mmCIF file of C-alpha atoms in Angstrom:
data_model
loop_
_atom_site.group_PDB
_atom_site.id
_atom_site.type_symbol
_atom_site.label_atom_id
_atom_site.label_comp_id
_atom_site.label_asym_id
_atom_site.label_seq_id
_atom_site.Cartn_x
_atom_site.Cartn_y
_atom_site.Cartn_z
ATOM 1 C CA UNK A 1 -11.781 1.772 -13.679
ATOM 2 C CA UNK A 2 -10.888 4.431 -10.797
ATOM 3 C CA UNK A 3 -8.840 3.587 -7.833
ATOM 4 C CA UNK A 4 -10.075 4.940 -4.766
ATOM 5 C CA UNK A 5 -8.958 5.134 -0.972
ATOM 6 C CA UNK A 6 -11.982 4.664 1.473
ATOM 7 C CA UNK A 7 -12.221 7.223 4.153
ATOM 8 C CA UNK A 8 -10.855 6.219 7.158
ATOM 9 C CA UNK A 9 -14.385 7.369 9.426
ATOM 10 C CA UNK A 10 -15.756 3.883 7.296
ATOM 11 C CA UNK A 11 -13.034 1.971 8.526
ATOM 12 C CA UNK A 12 -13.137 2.837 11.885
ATOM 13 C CA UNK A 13 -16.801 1.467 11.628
ATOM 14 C CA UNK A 14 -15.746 -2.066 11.930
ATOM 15 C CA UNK A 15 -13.941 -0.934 15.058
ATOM 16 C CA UNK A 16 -15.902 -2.412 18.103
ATOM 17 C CA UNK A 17 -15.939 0.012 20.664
ATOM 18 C CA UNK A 18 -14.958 -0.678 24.025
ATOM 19 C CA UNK A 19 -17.440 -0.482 26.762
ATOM 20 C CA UNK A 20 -18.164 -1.923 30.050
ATOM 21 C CA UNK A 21 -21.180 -4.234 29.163
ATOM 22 C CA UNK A 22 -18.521 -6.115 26.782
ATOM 23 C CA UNK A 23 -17.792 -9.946 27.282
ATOM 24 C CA UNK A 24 -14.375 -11.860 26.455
ATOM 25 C CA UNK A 25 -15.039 -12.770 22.762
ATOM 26 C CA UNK A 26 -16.862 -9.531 21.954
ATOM 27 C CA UNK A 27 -13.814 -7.929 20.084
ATOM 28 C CA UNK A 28 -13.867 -11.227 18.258
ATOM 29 C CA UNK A 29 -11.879 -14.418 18.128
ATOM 30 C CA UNK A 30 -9.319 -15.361 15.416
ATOM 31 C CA UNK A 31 -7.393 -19.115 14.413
ATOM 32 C CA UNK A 32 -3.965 -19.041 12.873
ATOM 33 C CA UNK A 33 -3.733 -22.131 11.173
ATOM 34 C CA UNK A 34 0.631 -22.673 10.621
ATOM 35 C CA UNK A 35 3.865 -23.398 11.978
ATOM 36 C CA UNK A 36 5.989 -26.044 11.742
ATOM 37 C CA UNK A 37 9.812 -26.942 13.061
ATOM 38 C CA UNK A 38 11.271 -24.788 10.452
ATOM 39 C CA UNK A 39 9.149 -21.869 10.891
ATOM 40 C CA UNK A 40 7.765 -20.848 14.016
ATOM 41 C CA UNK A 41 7.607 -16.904 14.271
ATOM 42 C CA UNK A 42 5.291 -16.284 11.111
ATOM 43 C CA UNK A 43 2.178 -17.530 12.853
ATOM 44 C CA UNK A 44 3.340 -15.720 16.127
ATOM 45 C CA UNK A 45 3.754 -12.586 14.863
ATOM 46 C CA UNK A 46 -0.161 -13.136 12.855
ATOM 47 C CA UNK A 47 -1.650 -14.309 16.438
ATOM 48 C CA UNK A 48 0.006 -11.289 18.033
ATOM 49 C CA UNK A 49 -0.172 -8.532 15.644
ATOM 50 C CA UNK A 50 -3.873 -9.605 16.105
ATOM 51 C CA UNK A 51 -4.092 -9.556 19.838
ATOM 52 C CA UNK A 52 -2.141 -6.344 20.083
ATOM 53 C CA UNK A 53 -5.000 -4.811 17.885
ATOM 54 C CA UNK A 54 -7.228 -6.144 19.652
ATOM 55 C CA UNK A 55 -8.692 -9.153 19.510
ATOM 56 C CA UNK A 56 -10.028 -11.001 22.187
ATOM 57 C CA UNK A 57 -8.616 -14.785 21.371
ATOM 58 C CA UNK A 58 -6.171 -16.297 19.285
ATOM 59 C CA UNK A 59 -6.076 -20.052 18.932
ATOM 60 C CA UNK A 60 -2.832 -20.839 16.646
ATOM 61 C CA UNK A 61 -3.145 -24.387 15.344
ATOM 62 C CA UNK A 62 0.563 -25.754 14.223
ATOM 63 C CA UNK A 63 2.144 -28.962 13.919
ATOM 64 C CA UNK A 64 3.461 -30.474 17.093
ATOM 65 C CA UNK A 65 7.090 -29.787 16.320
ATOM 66 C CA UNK A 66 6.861 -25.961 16.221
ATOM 67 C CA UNK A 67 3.916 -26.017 19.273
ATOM 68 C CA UNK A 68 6.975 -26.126 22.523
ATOM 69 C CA UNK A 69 8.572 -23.264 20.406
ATOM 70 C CA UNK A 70 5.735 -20.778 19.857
ATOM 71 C CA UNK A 71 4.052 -21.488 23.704
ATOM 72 C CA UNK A 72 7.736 -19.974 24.604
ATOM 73 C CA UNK A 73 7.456 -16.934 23.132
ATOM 74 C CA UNK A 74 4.203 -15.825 24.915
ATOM 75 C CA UNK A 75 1.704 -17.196 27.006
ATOM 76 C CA UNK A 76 -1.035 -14.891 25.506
ATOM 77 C CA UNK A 77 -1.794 -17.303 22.550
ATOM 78 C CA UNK A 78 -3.853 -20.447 22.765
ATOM 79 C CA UNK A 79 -1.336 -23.184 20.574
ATOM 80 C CA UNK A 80 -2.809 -26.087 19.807
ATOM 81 C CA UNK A 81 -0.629 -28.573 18.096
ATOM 82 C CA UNK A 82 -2.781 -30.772 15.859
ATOM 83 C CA UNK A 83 -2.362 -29.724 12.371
ATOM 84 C CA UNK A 84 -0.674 -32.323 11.714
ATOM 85 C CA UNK A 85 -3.540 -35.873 11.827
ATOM 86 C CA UNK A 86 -1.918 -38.314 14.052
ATOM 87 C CA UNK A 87 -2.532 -41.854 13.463
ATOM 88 C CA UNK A 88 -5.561 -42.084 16.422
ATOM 89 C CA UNK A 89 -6.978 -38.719 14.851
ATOM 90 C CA UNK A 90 -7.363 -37.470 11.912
ATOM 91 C CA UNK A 91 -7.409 -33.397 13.128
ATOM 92 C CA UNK A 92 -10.273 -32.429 10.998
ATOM 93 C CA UNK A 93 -12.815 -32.731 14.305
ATOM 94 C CA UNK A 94 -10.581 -30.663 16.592
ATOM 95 C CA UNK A 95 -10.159 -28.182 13.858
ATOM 96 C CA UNK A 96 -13.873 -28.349 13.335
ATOM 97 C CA UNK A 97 -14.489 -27.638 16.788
ATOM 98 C CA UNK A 98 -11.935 -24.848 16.735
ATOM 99 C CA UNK A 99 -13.916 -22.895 13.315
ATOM 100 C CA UNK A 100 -16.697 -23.130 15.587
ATOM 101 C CA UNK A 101 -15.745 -20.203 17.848
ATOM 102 C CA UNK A 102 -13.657 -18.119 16.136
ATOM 103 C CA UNK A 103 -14.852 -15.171 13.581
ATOM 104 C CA UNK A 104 -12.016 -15.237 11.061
ATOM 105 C CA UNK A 105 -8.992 -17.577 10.447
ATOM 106 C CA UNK A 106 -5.539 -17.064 8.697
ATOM 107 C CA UNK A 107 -3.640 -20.340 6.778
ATOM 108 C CA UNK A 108 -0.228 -20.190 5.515
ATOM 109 C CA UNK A 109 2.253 -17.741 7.460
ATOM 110 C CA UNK A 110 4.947 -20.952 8.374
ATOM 111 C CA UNK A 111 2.546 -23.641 6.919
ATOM 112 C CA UNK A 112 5.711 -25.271 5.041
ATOM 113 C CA UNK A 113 5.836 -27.468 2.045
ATOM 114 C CA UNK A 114 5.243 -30.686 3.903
ATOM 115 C CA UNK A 115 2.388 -32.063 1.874
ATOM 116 C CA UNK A 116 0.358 -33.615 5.013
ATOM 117 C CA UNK A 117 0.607 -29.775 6.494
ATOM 118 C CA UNK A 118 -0.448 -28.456 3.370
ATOM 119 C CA UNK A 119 -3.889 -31.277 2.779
ATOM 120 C CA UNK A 120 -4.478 -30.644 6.643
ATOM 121 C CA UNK A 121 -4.599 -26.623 5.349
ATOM 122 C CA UNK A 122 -6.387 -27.722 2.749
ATOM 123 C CA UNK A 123 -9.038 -29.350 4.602
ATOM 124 C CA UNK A 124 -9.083 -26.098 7.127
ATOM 125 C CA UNK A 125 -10.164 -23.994 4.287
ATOM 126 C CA UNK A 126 -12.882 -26.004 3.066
ATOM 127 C CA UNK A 127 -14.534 -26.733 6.359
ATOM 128 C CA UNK A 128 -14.619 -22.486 6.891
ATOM 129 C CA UNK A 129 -15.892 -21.991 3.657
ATOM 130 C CA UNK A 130 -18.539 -24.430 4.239
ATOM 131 C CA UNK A 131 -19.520 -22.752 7.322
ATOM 132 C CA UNK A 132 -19.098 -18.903 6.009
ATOM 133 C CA UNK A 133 -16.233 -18.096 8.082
ATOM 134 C CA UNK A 134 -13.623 -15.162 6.866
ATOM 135 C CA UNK A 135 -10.340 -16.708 5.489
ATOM 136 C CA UNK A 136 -7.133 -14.650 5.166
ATOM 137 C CA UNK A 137 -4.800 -16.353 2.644
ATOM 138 C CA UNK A 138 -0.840 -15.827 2.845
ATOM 139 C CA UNK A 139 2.615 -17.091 2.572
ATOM 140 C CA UNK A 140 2.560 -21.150 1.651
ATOM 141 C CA UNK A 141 -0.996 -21.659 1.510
ATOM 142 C CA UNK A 142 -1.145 -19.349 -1.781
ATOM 143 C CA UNK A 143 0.796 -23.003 -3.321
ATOM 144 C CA UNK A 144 -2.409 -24.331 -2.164
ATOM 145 C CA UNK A 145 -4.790 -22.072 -5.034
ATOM 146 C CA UNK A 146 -1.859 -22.429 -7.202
ATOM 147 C CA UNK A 147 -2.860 -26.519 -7.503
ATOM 148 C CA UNK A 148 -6.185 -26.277 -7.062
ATOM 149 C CA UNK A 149 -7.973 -22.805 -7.634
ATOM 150 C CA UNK A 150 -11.594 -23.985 -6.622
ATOM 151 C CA UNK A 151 -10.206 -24.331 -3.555
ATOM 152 C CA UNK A 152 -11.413 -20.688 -2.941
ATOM 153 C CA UNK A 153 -12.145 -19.697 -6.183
ATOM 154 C CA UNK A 154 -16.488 -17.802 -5.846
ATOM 155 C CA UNK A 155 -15.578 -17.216 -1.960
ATOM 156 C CA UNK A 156 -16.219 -13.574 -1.897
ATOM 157 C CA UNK A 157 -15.402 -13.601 2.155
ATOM 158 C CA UNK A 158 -12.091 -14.210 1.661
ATOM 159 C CA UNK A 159 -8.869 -12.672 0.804
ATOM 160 C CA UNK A 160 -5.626 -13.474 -0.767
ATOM 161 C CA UNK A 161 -2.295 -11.285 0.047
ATOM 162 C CA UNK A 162 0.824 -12.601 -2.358
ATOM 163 C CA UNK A 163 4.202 -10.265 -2.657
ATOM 164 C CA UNK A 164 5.439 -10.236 -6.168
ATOM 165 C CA UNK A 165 6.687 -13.517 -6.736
ATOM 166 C CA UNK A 166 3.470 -15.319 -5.259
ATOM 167 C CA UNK A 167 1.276 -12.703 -7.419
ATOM 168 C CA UNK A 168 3.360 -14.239 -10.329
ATOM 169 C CA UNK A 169 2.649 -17.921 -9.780
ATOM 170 C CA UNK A 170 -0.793 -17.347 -8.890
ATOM 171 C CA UNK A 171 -1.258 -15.450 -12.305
ATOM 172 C CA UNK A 172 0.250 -18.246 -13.987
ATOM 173 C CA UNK A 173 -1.917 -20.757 -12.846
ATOM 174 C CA UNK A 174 -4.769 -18.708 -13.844
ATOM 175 C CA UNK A 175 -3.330 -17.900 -17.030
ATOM 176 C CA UNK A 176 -3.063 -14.709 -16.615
ATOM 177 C CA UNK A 177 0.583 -12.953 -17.484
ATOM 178 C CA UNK A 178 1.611 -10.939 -14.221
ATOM 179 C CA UNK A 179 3.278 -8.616 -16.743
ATOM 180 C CA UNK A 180 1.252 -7.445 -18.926
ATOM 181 C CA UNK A 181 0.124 -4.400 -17.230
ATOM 182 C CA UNK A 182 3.162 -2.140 -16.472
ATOM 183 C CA UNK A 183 3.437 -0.082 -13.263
ATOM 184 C CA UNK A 184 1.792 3.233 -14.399
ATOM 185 C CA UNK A 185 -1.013 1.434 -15.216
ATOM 186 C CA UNK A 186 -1.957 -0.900 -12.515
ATOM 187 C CA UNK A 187 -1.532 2.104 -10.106
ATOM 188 C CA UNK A 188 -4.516 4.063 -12.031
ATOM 189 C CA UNK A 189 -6.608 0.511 -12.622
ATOM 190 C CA UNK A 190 -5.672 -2.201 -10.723
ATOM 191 C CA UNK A 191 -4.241 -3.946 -13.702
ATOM 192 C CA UNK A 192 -3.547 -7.321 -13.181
ATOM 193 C CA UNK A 193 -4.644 -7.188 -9.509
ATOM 194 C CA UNK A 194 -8.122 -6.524 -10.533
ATOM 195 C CA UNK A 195 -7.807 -9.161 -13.616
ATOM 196 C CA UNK A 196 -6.722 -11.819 -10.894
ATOM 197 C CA UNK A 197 -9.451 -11.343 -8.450
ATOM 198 C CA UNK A 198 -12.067 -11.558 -11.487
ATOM 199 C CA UNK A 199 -10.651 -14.874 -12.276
ATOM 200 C CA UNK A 200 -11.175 -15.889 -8.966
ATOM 201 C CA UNK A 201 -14.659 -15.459 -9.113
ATOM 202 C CA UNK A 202 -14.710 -11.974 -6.834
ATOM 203 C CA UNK A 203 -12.006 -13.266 -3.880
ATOM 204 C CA UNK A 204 -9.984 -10.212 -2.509
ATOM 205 C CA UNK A 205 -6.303 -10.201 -3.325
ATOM 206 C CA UNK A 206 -3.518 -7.721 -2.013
ATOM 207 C CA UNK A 207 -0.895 -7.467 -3.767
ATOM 208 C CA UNK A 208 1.850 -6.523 -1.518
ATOM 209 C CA UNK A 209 4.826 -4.045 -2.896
ATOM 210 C CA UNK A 210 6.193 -0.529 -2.761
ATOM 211 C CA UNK A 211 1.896 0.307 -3.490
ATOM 212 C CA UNK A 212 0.224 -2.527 -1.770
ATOM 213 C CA UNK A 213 -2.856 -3.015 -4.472
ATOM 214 C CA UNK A 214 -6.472 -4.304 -3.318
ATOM 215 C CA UNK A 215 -9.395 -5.549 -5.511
ATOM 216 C CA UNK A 216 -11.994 -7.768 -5.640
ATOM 217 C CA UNK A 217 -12.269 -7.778 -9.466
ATOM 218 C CA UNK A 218 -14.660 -5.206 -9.630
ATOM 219 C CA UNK A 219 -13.099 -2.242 -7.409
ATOM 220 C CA UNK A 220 -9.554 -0.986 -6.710
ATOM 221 C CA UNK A 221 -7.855 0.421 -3.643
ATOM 222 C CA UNK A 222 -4.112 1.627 -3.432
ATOM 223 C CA UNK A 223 -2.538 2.002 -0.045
ATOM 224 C CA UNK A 224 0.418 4.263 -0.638
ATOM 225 C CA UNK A 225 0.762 5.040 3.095
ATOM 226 C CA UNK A 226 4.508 5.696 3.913
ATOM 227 C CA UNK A 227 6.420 2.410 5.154
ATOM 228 C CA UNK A 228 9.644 1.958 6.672
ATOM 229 C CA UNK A 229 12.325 1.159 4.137
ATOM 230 C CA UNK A 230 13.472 -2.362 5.576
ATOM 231 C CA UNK A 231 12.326 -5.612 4.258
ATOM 232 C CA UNK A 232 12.503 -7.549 7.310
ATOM 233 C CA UNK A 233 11.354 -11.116 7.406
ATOM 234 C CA UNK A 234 7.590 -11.284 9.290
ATOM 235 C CA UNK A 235 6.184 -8.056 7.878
ATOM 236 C CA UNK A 236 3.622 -10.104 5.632
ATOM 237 C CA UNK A 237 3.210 -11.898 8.950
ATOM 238 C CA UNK A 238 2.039 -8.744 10.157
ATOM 239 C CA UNK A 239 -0.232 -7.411 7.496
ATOM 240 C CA UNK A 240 -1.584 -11.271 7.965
ATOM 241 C CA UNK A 241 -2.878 -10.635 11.712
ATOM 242 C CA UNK A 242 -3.862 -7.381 10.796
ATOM 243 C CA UNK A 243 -6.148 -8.241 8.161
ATOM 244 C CA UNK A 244 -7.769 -11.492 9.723
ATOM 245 C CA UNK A 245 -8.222 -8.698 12.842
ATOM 246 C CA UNK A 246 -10.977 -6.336 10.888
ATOM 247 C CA UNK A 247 -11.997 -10.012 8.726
ATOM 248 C CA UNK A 248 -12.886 -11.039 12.597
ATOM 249 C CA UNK A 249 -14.289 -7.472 13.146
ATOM 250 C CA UNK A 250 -15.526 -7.099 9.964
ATOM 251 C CA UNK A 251 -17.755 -10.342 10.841
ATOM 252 C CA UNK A 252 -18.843 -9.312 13.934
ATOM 253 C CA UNK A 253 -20.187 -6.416 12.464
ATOM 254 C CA UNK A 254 -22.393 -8.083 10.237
ATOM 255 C CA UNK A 255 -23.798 -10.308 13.432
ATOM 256 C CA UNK A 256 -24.736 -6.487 14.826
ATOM 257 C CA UNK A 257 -26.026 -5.210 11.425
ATOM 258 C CA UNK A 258 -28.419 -8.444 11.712
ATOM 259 C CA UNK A 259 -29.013 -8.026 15.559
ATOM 260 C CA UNK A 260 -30.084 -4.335 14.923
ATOM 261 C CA UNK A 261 -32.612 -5.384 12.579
ATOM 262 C CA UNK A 262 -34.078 -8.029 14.619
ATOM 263 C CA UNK A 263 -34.365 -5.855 17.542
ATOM 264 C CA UNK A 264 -36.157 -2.877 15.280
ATOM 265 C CA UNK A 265 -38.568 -5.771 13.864
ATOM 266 C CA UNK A 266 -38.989 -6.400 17.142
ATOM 267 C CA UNK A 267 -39.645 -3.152 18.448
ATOM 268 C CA UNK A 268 -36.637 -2.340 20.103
ATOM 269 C CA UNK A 269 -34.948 0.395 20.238
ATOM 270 C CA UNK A 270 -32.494 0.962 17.463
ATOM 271 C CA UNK A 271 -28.734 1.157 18.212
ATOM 272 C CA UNK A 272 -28.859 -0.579 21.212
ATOM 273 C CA UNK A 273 -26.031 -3.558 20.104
ATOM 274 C CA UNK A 274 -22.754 -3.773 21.676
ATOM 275 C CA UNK A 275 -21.419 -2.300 18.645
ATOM 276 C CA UNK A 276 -23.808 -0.099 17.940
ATOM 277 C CA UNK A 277 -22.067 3.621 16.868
ATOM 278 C CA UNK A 278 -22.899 6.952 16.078
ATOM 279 C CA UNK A 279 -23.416 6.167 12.609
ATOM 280 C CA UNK A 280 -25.677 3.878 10.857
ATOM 281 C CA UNK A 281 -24.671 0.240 10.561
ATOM 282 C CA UNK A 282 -26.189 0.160 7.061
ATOM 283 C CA UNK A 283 -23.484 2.241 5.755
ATOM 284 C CA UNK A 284 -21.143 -0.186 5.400
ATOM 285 C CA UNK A 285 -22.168 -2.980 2.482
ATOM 286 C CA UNK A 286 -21.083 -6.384 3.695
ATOM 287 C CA UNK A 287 -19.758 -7.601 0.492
ATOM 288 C CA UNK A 288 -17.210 -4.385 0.884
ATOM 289 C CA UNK A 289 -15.377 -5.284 4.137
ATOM 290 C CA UNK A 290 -12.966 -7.935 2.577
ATOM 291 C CA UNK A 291 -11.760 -4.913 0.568
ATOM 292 C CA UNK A 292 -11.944 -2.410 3.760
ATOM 293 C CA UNK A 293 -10.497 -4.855 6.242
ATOM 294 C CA UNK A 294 -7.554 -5.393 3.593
ATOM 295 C CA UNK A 295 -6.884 -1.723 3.062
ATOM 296 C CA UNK A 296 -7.019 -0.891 7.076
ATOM 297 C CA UNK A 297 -5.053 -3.399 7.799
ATOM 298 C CA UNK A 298 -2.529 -2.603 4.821
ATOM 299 C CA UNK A 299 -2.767 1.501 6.117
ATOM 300 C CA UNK A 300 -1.458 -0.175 9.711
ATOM 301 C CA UNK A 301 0.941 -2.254 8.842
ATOM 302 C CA UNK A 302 2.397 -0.108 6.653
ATOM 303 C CA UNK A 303 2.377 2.858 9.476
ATOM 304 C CA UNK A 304 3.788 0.957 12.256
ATOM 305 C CA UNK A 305 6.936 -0.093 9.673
ATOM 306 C CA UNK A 306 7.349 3.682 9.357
ATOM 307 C CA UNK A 307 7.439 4.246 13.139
ATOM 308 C CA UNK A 308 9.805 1.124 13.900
ATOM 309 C CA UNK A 309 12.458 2.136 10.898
ATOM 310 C CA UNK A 310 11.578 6.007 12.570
ATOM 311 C CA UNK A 311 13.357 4.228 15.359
ATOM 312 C CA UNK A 312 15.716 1.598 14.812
ATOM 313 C CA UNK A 313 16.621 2.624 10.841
ATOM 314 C CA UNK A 314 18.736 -0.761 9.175
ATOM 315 C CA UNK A 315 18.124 -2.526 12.694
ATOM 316 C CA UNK A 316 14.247 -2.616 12.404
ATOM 317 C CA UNK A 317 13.554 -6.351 12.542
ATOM 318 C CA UNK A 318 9.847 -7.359 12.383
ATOM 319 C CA UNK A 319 9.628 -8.137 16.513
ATOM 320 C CA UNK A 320 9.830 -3.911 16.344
ATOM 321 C CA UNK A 321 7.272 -3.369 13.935
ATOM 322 C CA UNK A 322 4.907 -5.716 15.987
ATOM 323 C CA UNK A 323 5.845 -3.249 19.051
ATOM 324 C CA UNK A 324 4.540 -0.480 16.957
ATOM 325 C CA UNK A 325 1.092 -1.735 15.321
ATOM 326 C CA UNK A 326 -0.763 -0.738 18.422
ATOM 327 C CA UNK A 327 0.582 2.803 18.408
ATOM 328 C CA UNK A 328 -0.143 2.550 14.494
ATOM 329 C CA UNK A 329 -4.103 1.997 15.843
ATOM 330 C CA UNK A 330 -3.847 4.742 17.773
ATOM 331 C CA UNK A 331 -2.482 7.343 15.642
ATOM 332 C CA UNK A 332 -5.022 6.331 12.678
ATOM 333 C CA UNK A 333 -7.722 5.665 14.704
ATOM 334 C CA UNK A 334 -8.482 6.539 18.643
ATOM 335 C CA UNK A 335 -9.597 10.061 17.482
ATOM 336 C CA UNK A 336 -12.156 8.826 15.401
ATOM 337 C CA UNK A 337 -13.012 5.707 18.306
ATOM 338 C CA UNK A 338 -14.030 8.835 20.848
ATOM 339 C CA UNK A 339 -17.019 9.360 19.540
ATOM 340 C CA UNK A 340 -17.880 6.025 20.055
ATOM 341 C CA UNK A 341 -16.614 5.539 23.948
ATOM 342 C CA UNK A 342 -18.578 5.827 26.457
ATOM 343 C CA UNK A 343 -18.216 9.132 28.484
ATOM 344 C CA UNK A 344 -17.342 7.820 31.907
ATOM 345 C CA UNK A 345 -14.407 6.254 30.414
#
């Protein structure tokens, strides 16, 4: 099986473009479901990195003990601190409510191992998946799969993004062996990447690493875009709001893909959507944006790390590479967005 690196014209396709008819909501709305009192900047920097990108909304859903933290560090995220049931309610209605509006969620980045967190994740997951919504996997929710596979095992909109030692334990509970394939060769196949995602019935995982490697069990994309050489805590945390950004996107595009073909049924004119561009929406196969929004938002994450360690060398801490994924946008992608904006602006 060839690996293959989409062009970055397709990727720039789930880009809404910016225009003046545009309503809050339009450049889509994302939940961050984590945080708790040991670990409050994970979900911050997802929520962020996704607002920076561009995103309209982020509601971040944490337990109450990390909520006074997180509403410190910004005022531009929505925290609502009820994923932890109390004993009046049990969450799972406000979190309902919450799926409602939003276009894509994240669960994990500072979840924690407390096991009411983790069922109260648990029970975040399945309500999305019953209700079609894009689901970005990371960080302590992976434990989740680990237990229970079905869990998101089939769910083709959603994907999965371990580092090594979560790819590890999630090949061992699907019986796979992580080492089997050596470096060489996952780099020209996918390797155990690819093997993983089959087993997982067609679910998108990243495998995070000095290649970040993306398949859904049936194609493979490598992202060898040069990174910064820190390891900072929060990058994943990054990558995390990146990815549930073009998931959100990614979703949105779909809802004009189906618009478009209403409005032609109905005899209006074609391309007349809010994200509407100067290339077809058919090009882009629905079942391929996991995949796409996973390698964008790998190709930006990965960027901005090289323009924050550009700057700050050992001092980089993940705070700078969150100042830099909007410039990381820009230098992959505003050429491309011009022939999409509108020419009074």
């Amino acid at each position: 099986m060839s690996v293959h690196q989409p062009r970055l014209q397709t990727l720039a396709k789930l880009i809404p473009p910016l225009t003046p008819a545009m309503h809050k909501g339009d450049c889509g709305r994302v939940a961050v479901f984590g945080g708790c009192e040991e670990f409050t900047g994970a979900p911050y920097f997802v929520a962020s990195s996704s607002l920076r990108l561009g995103t309209d909304i982020a509601y971040l859903v944490c337990d109450r003990s990390a909520a006074t933290a997180i509403k410190s560090y910004t005022p531009d995220i929505i925290v609502l601190p009820f994923l932890r049931p109390s004993s009046e309610d049990t969450g799972e209605s406000k979190i309902g409510a919450i799926l409602k509006k939003v276009h894509a969620m994240s669960v994990g980045s500072g979840l924690g191992k407390d096991r009411t967190l983790q069922e109260s994740a648990r029970l975040a997951i399945c309500e999305a998946r019953k209700n079609g919504i894009p689901i970005v996997l990371d960080a302590d929710s992976l434990d989740i799969v680990c237990s229970d596979p079905s869990v998101i095992s089939g769910y083709a909109n959603a994907v999965l993004t371990p580092n090594p030692p979560e790819f590890a334990r999630l090949c061992s509970a699907l019986g796979l062996d992580p080492d089997s394939v050596d470096a060489e060769a996952e780099k020209k196949v996918g390797g155990a990447v690819r093997l993983l995602a089959h087993k997982l019935g067609g679910v998108t995982v990243v495998r995070k690493g000095q290649s970040d490697v993306i398949s859904n069990g049936e194609r493979v994309f490598v992202c060898d875009e040069a990174g910064g050489l820190r390891r900072c805590g929060g990058q994943g945390d990054v990558l995390c709001g990146a990815t549930v950004t073009f998931m959100a996107w990614g979703e949105k595009y779909k809802q004009a893909v189906e618009a478009r073909a209403n409005s032609s049924r109905g005899g209006e004119k074609p391309g007349s959507g809010k994200q509407a561009s100067s290339s077809s929406l058919e090009d882009i196969d629905p079942k391929d944006i996991p995949m796409l929004a996973s390698y964008a938002a790998c190709l930006l994450t990965r960027h901005a790390s090289y323009l924050a360690y550009d700057e700050y060398g050992r001092a980089t801490q993940s705070t700078n590479i969150l100042e830099q994924i909007d410039i990381s946008f820009d230098n992959k992608f505003e050429e491309l967005l011009k022939a999409v904006r509108p020419a009074n602006l």
